[in-house]
Short mmCIF file of C-alpha atoms in Angstrom, two decimals:
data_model
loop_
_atom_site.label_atom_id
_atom_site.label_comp_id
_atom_site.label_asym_id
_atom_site.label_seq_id
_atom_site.Cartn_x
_atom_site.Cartn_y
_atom_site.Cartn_z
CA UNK Z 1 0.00 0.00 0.00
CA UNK Z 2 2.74 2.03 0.74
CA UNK Z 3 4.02 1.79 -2.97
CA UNK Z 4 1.28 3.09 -4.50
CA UNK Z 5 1.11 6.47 -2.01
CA UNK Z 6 4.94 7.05 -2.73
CA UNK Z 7 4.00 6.32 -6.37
CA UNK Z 8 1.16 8.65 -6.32
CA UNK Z 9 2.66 11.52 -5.09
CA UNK Z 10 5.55 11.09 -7.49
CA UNK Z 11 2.91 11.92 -10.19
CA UNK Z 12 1.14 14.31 -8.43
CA UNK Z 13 4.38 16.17 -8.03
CA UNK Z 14 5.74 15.51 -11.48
CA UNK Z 15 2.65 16.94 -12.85
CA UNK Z 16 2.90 20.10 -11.01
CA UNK Z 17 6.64 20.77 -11.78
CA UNK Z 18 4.83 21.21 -15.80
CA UNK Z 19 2.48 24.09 -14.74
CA UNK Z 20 4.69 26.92 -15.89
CA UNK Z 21 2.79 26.95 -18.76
CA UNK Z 22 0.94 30.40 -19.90
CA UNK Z 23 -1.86 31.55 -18.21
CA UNK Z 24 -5.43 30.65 -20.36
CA UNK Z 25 -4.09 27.59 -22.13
CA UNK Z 26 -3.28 25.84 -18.94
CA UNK Z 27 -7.08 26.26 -17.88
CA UNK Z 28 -8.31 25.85 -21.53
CA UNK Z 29 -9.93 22.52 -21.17
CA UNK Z 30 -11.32 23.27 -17.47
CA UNK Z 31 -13.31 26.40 -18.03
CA UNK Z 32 -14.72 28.37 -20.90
CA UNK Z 33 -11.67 30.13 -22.95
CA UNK Z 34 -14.06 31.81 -25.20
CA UNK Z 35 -10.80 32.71 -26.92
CA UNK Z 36 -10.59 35.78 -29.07
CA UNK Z 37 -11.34 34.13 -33.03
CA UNK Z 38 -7.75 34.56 -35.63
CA UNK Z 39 -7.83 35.94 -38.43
CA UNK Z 40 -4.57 35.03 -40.28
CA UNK Z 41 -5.98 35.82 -44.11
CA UNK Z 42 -8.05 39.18 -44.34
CA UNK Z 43 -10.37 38.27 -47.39
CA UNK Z 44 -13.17 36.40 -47.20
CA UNK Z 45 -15.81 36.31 -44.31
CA UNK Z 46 -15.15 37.54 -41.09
CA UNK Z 47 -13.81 35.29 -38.25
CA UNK Z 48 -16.28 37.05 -35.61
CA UNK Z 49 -19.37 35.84 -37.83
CA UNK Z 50 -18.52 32.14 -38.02
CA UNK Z 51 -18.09 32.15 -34.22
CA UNK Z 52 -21.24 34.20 -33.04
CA UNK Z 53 -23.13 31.32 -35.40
CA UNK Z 54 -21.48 28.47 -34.05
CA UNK Z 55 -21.70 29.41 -30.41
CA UNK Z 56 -25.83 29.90 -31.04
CA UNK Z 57 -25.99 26.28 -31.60
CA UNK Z 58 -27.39 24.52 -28.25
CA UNK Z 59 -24.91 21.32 -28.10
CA UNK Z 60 -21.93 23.89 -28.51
CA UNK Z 61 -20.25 25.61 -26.28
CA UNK Z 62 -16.58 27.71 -26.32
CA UNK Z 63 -15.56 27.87 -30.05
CA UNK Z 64 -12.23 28.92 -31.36
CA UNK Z 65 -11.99 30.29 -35.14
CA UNK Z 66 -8.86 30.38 -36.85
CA UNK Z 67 -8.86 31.71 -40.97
CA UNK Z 68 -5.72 31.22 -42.26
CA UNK Z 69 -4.97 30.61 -46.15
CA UNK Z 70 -6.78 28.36 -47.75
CA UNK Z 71 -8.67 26.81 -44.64
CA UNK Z 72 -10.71 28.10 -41.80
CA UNK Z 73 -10.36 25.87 -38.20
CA UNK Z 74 -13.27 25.77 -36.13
CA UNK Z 75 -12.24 23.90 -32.72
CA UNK Z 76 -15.39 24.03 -30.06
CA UNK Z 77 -16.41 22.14 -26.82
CA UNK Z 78 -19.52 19.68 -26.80
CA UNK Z 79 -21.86 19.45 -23.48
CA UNK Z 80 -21.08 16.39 -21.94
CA UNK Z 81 -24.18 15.16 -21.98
CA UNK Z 82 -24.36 15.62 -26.18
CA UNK Z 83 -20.96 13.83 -26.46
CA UNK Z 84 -22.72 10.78 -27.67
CA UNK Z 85 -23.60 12.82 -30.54
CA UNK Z 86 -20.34 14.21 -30.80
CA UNK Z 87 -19.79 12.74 -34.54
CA UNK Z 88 -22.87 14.09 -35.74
CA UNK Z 89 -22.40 17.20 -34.61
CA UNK Z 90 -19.35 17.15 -36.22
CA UNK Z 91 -20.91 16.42 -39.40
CA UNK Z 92 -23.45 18.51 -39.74
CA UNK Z 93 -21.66 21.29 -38.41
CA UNK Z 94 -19.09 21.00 -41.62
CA UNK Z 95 -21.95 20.36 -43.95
CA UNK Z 96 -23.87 23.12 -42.62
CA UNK Z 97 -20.66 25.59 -42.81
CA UNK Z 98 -19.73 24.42 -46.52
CA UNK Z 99 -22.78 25.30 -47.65
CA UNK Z 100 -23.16 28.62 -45.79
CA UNK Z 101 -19.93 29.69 -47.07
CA UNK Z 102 -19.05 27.82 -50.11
CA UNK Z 103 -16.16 29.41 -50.98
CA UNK Z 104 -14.15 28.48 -47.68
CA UNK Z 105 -12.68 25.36 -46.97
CA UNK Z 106 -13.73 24.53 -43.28
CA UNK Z 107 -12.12 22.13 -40.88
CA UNK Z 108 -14.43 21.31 -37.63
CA UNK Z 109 -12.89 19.30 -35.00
CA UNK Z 110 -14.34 19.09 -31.11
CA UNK Z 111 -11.34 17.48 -30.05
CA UNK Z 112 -9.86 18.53 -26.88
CA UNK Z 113 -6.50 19.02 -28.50
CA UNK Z 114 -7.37 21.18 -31.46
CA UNK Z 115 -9.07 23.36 -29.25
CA UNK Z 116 -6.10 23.97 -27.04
CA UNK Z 117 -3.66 24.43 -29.49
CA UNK Z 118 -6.02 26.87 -30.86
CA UNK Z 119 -5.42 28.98 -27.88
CA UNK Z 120 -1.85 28.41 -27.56
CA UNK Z 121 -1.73 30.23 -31.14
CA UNK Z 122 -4.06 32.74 -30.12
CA UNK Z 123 -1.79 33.20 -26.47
CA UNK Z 124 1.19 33.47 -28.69
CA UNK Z 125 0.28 36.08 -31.38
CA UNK Z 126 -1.39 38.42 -28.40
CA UNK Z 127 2.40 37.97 -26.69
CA UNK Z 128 3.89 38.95 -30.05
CA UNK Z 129 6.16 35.70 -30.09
CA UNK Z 130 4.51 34.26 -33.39
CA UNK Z 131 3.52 36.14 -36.27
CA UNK Z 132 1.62 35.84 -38.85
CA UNK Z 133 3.41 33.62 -41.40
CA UNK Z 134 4.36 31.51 -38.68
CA UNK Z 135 0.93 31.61 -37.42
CA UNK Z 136 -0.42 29.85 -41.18
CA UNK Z 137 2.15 27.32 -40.32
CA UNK Z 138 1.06 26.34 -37.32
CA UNK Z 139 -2.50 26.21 -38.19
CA UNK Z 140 -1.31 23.75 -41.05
CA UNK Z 141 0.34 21.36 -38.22
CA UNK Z 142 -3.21 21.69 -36.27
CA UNK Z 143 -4.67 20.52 -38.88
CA UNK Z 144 -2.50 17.59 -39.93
CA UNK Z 145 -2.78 16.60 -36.01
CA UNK Z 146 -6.92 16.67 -36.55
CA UNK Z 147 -6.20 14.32 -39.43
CA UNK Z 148 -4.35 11.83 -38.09
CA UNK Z 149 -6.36 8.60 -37.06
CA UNK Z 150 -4.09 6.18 -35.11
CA UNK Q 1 -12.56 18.33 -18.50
CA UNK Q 2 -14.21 17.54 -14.73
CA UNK Q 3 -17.00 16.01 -16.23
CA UNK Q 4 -14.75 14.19 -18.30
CA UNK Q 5 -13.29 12.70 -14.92
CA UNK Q 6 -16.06 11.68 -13.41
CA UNK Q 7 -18.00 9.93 -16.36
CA UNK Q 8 -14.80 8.12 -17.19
CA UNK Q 9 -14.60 6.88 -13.09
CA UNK Q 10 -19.01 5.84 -13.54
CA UNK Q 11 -18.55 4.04 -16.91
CA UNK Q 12 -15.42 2.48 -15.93
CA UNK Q 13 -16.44 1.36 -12.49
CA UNK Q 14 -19.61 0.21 -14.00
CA UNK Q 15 -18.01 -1.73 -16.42
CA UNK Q 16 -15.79 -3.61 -13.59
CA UNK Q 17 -19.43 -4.20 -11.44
CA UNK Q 18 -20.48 -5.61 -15.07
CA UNK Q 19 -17.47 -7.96 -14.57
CA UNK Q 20 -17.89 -8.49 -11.19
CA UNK Q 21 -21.66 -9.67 -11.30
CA UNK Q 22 -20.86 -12.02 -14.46
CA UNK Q 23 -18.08 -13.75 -11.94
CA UNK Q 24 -20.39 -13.63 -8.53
CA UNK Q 25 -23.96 -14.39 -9.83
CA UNK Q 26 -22.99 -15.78 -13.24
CA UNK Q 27 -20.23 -17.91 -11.68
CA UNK Q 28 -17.79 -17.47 -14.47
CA UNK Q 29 -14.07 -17.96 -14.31
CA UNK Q 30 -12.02 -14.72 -14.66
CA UNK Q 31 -10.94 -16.07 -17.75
CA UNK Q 32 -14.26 -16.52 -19.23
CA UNK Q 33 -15.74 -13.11 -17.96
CA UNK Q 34 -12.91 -10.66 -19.72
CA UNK Q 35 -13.68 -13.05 -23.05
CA UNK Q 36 -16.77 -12.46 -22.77
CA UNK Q 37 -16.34 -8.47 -22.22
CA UNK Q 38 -14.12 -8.39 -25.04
CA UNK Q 39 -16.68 -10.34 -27.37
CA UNK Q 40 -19.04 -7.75 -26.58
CA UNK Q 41 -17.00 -4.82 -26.94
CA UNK Q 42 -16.49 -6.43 -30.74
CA UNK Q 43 -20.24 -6.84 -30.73
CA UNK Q 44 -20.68 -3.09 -29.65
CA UNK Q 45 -18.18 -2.07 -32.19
CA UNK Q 46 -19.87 -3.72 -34.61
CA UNK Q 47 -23.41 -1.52 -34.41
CA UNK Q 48 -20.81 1.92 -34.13
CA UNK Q 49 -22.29 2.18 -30.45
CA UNK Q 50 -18.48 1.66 -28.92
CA UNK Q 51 -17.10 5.13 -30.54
CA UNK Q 52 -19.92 7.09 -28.62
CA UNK Q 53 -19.53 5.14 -25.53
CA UNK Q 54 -15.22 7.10 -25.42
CA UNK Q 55 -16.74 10.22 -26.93
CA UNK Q 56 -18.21 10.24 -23.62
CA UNK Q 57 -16.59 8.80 -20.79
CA UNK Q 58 -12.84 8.77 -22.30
CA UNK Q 59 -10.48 6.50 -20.44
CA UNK Q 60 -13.57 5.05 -18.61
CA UNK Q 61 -14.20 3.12 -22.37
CA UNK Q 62 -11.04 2.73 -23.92
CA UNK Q 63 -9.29 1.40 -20.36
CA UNK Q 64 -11.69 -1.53 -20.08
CA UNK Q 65 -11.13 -4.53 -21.90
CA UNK Q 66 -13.94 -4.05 -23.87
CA UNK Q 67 -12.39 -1.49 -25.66
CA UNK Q 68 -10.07 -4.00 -26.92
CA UNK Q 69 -12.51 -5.92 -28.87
CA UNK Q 70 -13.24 -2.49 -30.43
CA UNK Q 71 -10.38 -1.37 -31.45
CA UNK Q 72 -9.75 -4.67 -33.00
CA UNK Q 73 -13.32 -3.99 -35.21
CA UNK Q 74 -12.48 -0.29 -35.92
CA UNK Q 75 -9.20 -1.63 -37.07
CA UNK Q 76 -10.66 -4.11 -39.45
CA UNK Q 77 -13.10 -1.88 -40.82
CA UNK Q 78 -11.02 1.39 -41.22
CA UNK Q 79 -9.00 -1.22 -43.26
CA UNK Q 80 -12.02 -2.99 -45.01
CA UNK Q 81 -13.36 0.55 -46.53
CA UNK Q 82 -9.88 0.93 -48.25
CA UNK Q 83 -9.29 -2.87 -49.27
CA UNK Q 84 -12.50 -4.58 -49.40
CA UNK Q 85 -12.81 -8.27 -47.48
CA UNK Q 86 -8.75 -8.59 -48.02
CA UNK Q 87 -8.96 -5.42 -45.24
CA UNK Q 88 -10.66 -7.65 -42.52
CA UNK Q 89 -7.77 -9.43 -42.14
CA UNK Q 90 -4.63 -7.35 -42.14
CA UNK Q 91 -6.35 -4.31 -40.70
CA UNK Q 92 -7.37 -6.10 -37.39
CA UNK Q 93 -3.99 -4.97 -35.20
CA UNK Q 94 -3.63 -1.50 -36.82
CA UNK Q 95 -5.14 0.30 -34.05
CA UNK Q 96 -4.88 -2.50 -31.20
CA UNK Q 97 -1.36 -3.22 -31.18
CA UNK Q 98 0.56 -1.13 -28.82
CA UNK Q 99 -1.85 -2.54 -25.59
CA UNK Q 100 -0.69 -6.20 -27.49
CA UNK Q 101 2.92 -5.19 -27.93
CA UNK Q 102 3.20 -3.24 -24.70
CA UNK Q 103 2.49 -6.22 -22.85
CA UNK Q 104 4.46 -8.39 -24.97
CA UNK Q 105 7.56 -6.12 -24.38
CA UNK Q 106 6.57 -5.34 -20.69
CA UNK Q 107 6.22 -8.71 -19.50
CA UNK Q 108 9.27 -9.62 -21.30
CA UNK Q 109 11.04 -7.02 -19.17
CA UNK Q 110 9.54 -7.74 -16.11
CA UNK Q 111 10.41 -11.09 -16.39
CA UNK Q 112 13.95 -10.06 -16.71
CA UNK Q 113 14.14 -7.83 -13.95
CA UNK Q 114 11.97 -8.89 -11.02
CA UNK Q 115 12.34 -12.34 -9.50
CA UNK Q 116 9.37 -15.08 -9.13
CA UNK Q 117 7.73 -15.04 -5.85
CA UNK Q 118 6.33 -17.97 -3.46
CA UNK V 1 -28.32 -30.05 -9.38
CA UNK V 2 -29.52 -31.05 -12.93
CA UNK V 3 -27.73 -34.43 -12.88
CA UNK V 4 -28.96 -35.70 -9.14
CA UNK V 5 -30.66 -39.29 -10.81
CA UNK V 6 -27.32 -41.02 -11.40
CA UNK V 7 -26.05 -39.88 -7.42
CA UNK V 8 -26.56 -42.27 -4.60
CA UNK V 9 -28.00 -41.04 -1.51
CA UNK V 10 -24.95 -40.15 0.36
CA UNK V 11 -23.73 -38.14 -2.66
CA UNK V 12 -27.02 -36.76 -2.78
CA UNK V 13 -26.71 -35.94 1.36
CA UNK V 14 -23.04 -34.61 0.60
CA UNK V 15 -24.12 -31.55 -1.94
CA UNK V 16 -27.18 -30.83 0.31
CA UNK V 17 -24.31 -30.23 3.09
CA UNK V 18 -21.99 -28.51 0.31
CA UNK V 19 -24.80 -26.35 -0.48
CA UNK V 20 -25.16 -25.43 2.96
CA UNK V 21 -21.54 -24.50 3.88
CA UNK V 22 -20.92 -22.80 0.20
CA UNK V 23 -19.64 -19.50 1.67
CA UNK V 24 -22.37 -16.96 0.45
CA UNK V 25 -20.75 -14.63 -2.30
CA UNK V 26 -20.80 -10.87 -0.51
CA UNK V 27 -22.00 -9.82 -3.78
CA UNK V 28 -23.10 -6.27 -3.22
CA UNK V 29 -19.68 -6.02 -1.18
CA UNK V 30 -17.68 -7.38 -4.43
CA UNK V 31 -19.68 -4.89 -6.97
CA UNK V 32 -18.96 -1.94 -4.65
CA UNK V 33 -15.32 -2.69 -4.14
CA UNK V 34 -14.79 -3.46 -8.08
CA UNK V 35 -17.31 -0.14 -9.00
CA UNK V 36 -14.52 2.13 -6.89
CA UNK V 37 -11.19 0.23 -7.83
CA UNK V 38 -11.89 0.51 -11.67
CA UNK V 39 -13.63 3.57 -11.76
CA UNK V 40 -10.52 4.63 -9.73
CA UNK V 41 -7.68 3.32 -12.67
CA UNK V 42 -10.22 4.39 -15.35
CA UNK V 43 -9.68 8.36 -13.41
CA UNK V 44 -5.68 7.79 -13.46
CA UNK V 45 -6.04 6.38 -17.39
CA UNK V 46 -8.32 9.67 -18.05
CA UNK V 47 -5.44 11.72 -16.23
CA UNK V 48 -3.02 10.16 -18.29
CA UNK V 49 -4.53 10.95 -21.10
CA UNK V 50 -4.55 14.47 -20.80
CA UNK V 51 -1.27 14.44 -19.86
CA UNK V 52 -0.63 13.01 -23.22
CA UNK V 53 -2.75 15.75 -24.73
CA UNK V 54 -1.22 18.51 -22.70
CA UNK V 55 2.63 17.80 -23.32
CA UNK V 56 2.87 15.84 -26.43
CA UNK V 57 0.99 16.12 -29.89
CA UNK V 58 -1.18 13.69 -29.34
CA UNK V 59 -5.26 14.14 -29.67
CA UNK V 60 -7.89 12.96 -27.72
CA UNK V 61 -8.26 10.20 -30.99
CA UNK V 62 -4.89 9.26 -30.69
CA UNK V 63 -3.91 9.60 -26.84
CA UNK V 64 -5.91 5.88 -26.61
CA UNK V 65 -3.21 3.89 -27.32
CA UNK V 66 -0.09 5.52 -25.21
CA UNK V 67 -2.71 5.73 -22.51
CA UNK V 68 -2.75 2.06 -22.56
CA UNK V 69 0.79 1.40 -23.30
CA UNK V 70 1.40 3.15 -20.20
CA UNK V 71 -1.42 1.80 -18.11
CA UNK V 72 0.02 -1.47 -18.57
CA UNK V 73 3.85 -0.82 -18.09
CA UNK V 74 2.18 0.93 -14.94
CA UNK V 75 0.51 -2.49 -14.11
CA UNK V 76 4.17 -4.53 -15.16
CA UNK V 77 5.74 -2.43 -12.06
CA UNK V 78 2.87 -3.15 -9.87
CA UNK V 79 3.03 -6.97 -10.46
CA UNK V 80 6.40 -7.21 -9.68
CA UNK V 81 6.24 -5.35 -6.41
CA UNK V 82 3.74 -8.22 -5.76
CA UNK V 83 0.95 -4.86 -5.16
CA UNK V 84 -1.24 -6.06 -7.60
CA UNK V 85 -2.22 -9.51 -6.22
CA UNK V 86 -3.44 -7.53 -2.67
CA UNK V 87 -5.31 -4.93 -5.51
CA UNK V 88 -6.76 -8.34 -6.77
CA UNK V 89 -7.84 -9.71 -4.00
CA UNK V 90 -9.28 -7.14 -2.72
CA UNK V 91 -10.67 -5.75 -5.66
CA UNK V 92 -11.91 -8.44 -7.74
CA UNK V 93 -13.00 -7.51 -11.55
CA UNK V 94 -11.97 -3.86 -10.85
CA UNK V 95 -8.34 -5.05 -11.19
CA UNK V 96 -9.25 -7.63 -13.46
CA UNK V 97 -11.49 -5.58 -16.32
CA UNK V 98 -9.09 -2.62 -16.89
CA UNK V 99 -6.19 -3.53 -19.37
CA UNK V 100 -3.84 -3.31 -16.29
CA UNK V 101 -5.47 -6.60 -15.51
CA UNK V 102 -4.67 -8.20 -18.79
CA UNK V 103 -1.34 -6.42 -18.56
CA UNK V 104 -1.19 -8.20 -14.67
CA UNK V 105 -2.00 -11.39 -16.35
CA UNK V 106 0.27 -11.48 -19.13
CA UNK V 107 3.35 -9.96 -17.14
CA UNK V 108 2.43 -12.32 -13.63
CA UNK V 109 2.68 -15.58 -16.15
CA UNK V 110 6.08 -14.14 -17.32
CA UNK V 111 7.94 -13.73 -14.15
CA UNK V 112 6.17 -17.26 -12.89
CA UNK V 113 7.75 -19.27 -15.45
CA UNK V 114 10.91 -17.45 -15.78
CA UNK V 115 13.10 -20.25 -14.13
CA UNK V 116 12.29 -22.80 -16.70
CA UNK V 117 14.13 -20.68 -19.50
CA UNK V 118 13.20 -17.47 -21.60
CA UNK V 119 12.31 -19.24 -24.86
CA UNK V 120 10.24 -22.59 -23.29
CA UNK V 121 9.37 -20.64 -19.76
CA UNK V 122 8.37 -16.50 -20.56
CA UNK V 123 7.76 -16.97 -24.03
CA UNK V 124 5.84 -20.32 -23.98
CA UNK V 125 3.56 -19.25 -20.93
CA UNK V 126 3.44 -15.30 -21.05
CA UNK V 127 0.25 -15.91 -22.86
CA UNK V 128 -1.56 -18.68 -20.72
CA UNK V 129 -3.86 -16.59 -19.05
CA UNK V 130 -4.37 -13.71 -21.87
CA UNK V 131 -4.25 -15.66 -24.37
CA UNK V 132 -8.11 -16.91 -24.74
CA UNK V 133 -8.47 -12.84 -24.35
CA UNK V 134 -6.52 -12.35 -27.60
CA UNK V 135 -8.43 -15.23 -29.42
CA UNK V 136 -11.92 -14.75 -28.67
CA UNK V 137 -11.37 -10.77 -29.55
CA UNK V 138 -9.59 -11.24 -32.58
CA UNK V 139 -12.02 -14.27 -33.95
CA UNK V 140 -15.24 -12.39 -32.75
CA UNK V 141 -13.54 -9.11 -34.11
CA UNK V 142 -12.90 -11.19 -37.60
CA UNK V 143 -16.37 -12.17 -37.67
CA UNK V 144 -17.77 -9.23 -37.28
CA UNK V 145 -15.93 -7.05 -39.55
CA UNK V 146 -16.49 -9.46 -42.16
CA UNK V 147 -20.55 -9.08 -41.90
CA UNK V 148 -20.39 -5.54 -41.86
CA UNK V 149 -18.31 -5.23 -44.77
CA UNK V 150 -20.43 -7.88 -46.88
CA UNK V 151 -23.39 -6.13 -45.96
CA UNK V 152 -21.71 -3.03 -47.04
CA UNK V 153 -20.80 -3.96 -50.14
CA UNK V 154 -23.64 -6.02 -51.04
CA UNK V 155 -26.53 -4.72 -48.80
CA UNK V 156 -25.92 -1.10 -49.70
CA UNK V 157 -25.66 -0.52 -45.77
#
């Protein structure tokens, strides 16, 4: 029994020696961010739009919105209780989006991850330490991360 | 996230009471009861009610046993859709492998280093 | 007893007793004890998860399968501290259900049979306990994919 205390605490402690993180992003998944949407490419539709209408839907809360070149992220949070649904959601969201806006290419994930890197970006640009060619880039690697399947 | 905790603790304790009750009242060998969970985590898999099931509680589906027959099925299938029937068969241990291969390399290790007792 | 024709009457006497002295399973006990246990490892898998999330680049679609690489080299320490037979006994299918219990099984038969050789002793027996796991999965799992994808292809699914 002993173990598993001193093995606890190890973790405990090891997980605490990480939290010299930046402010929001540690929190990101525990609260609502409602981080501030990107917008990395000016044309096109506004960033501000896409987020007021995907916060009005019921099952969605806390959405991130980041344009960048040729693809527009939209990261959001799911109620837990809809999470069941979460795929559909996810589907109909895109379809409903692509049609909206036909000439955007969107990319809709409610993953956890995607949404926090989302507000890493958006913590780094407001600190100045990433800009905005850098910014596209990293939006690219989101999106290769929301990709990947195994 | 904190909901994410506790659903993941209910669906994965209820699981284990699932277990339990199938040994206790069903009488079943520990053997035969995590077959049986795995058979119907395949079964699960197989009418796409599994995926929900860790969209919702996380680790409280994929940490169960059950979620081994699934992944196993999801495998196959994500396989299947690519390669037709051929895909059944060599897509199976795409996405299960590394609980397979980390207790193949584990226990191999442990073997090594720690010492039989009584 | 189904088959109590072909016993004589002191067999018959002898399960009456049996049935008597059969220890009563505490089953609500068991179910409460297992409930906490694996709810409890399924919490430290979820926390392990988003500690793969948080520090690596790994979403919450992929963080599955280091979670359970880790929950199970987790489980190999435990077994060979000898913590995870108390954790067993105490906590019945809560130890056993979570893959730290396959991972107990698979790494427990290992260590057992290490003194009759690595090849014939770990590698022969590592999968004597898991191993009906692995089968009855993988043939069920076969099975299964193959009706869905015949359906699919021919049922217009």
């Amino acid at each position: 029994m002993r173990a598993v205390i001193y093995l606890l605490t190890a973790v405990l402690l090891a997980g605490c020696g990480f939290q010299k993180e930046r402010e929001d992003s540690r929190l990101a998944l525990l609260k609502t961010t409602n981080p501030e949407p990107i917008q990395i490419e000016r044309d096109g539709i506004s960033v501000e739009k896409i987020r007021e209408e995907v916060e009005a839907i019921n099952e969605i809360y806390d959405a991130a919105v980041i344009k960048g070149d040729h693809n527009v992220l939209v990261a959001y949070k799911v109620r837990h209780l809809n999470r069941f649904q979460m795929k559909k959601i996810e589907k109909s969201l895109k379809e409903r989006l692509d049609k909206e806006y036909d000439d955007e290419t969107f990319v809709v994930s409610s993953d956890y991850k995607i949404f926090l890197e989302a507000v890493r970006l958006r913590e780094d640009m407001d600190a100045g330490k990433t800009n905005e060619k850098e910014a596209d880039k990293r939006l690219h690697e989101i999106i290769r991360l929301k990709r990947e399947k195994t | 996230m904190l909901a994410m905790f506790f659903w993941a603790f209910v669906i994965g304790g209820l699981i284990c009471v699932i277990g339990q009750l199938m040994m206790d009242v069903g009488k079943l060998t520990p053997g035969h009861t995590l077959s049986v969970l795995v058979v119907a985590g395949a079964i699960l898999a197989g009418f796409d009610l599994y995926e929900p099931l860790i969209d919702f509680a996380g680790a409280g589906a994929t940490i169960p046993i059950t979620s081994f027959g699934n992944s196993l099925v999801a495998g196959a299938m994500q396989e299947a859709e690519q390669h037709g029937l051929v895909g059944v068969l060599t897509g199976m241990f795409e996405v299960t492998s590394s609980g397979i291969s980390a207790a193949i390399i584990f226990g191999f290790i442990g073997a090594a280093v720690f010492k039989p007792k009584g | 007893m189904s088959n109590n024709e072909k016993k004589t009457p002191a067999q018959q006497q002898y399960d009456k007793l049996n049935q008597k002295h059969e220890l009563k399973r505490p089953v609500l006990k068991n179910c409460l004890r297992a409930f906490f246990v694996g709810g409890l490892i399924c919490t430290i898998g979820q926390a392990i998860t988003y500690f793969y999330i948080y520090f690596f680049d790994f979403t919450e679609q992929t963080a599955g399968n280091p979670t359970v690489a880790t929950v199970v080299f987790l489980a190999m320490l435990l077994t060979g501290f000898g913590i995870y037979d108390h954790l067993g006994q105490y906590a019945g299918a809560g130890s056993a259900v979570p893959v730290s219990g396959f991972g107990n099984a698979v790494v427990s038969a290992a260590i057992e049979h290490r003194t009759e050789g690595f090849v014939l002793g770990v590698g022969g027996n590592m999968f004597k306990l898991a191993g009906s796991v692995i089968l009855f999965g993988v043939f069920s799992a076969f099975v299964i994919a193959l009706f869905k994808t015949i359906l699919m292809q021919w049922g217009g699914l």
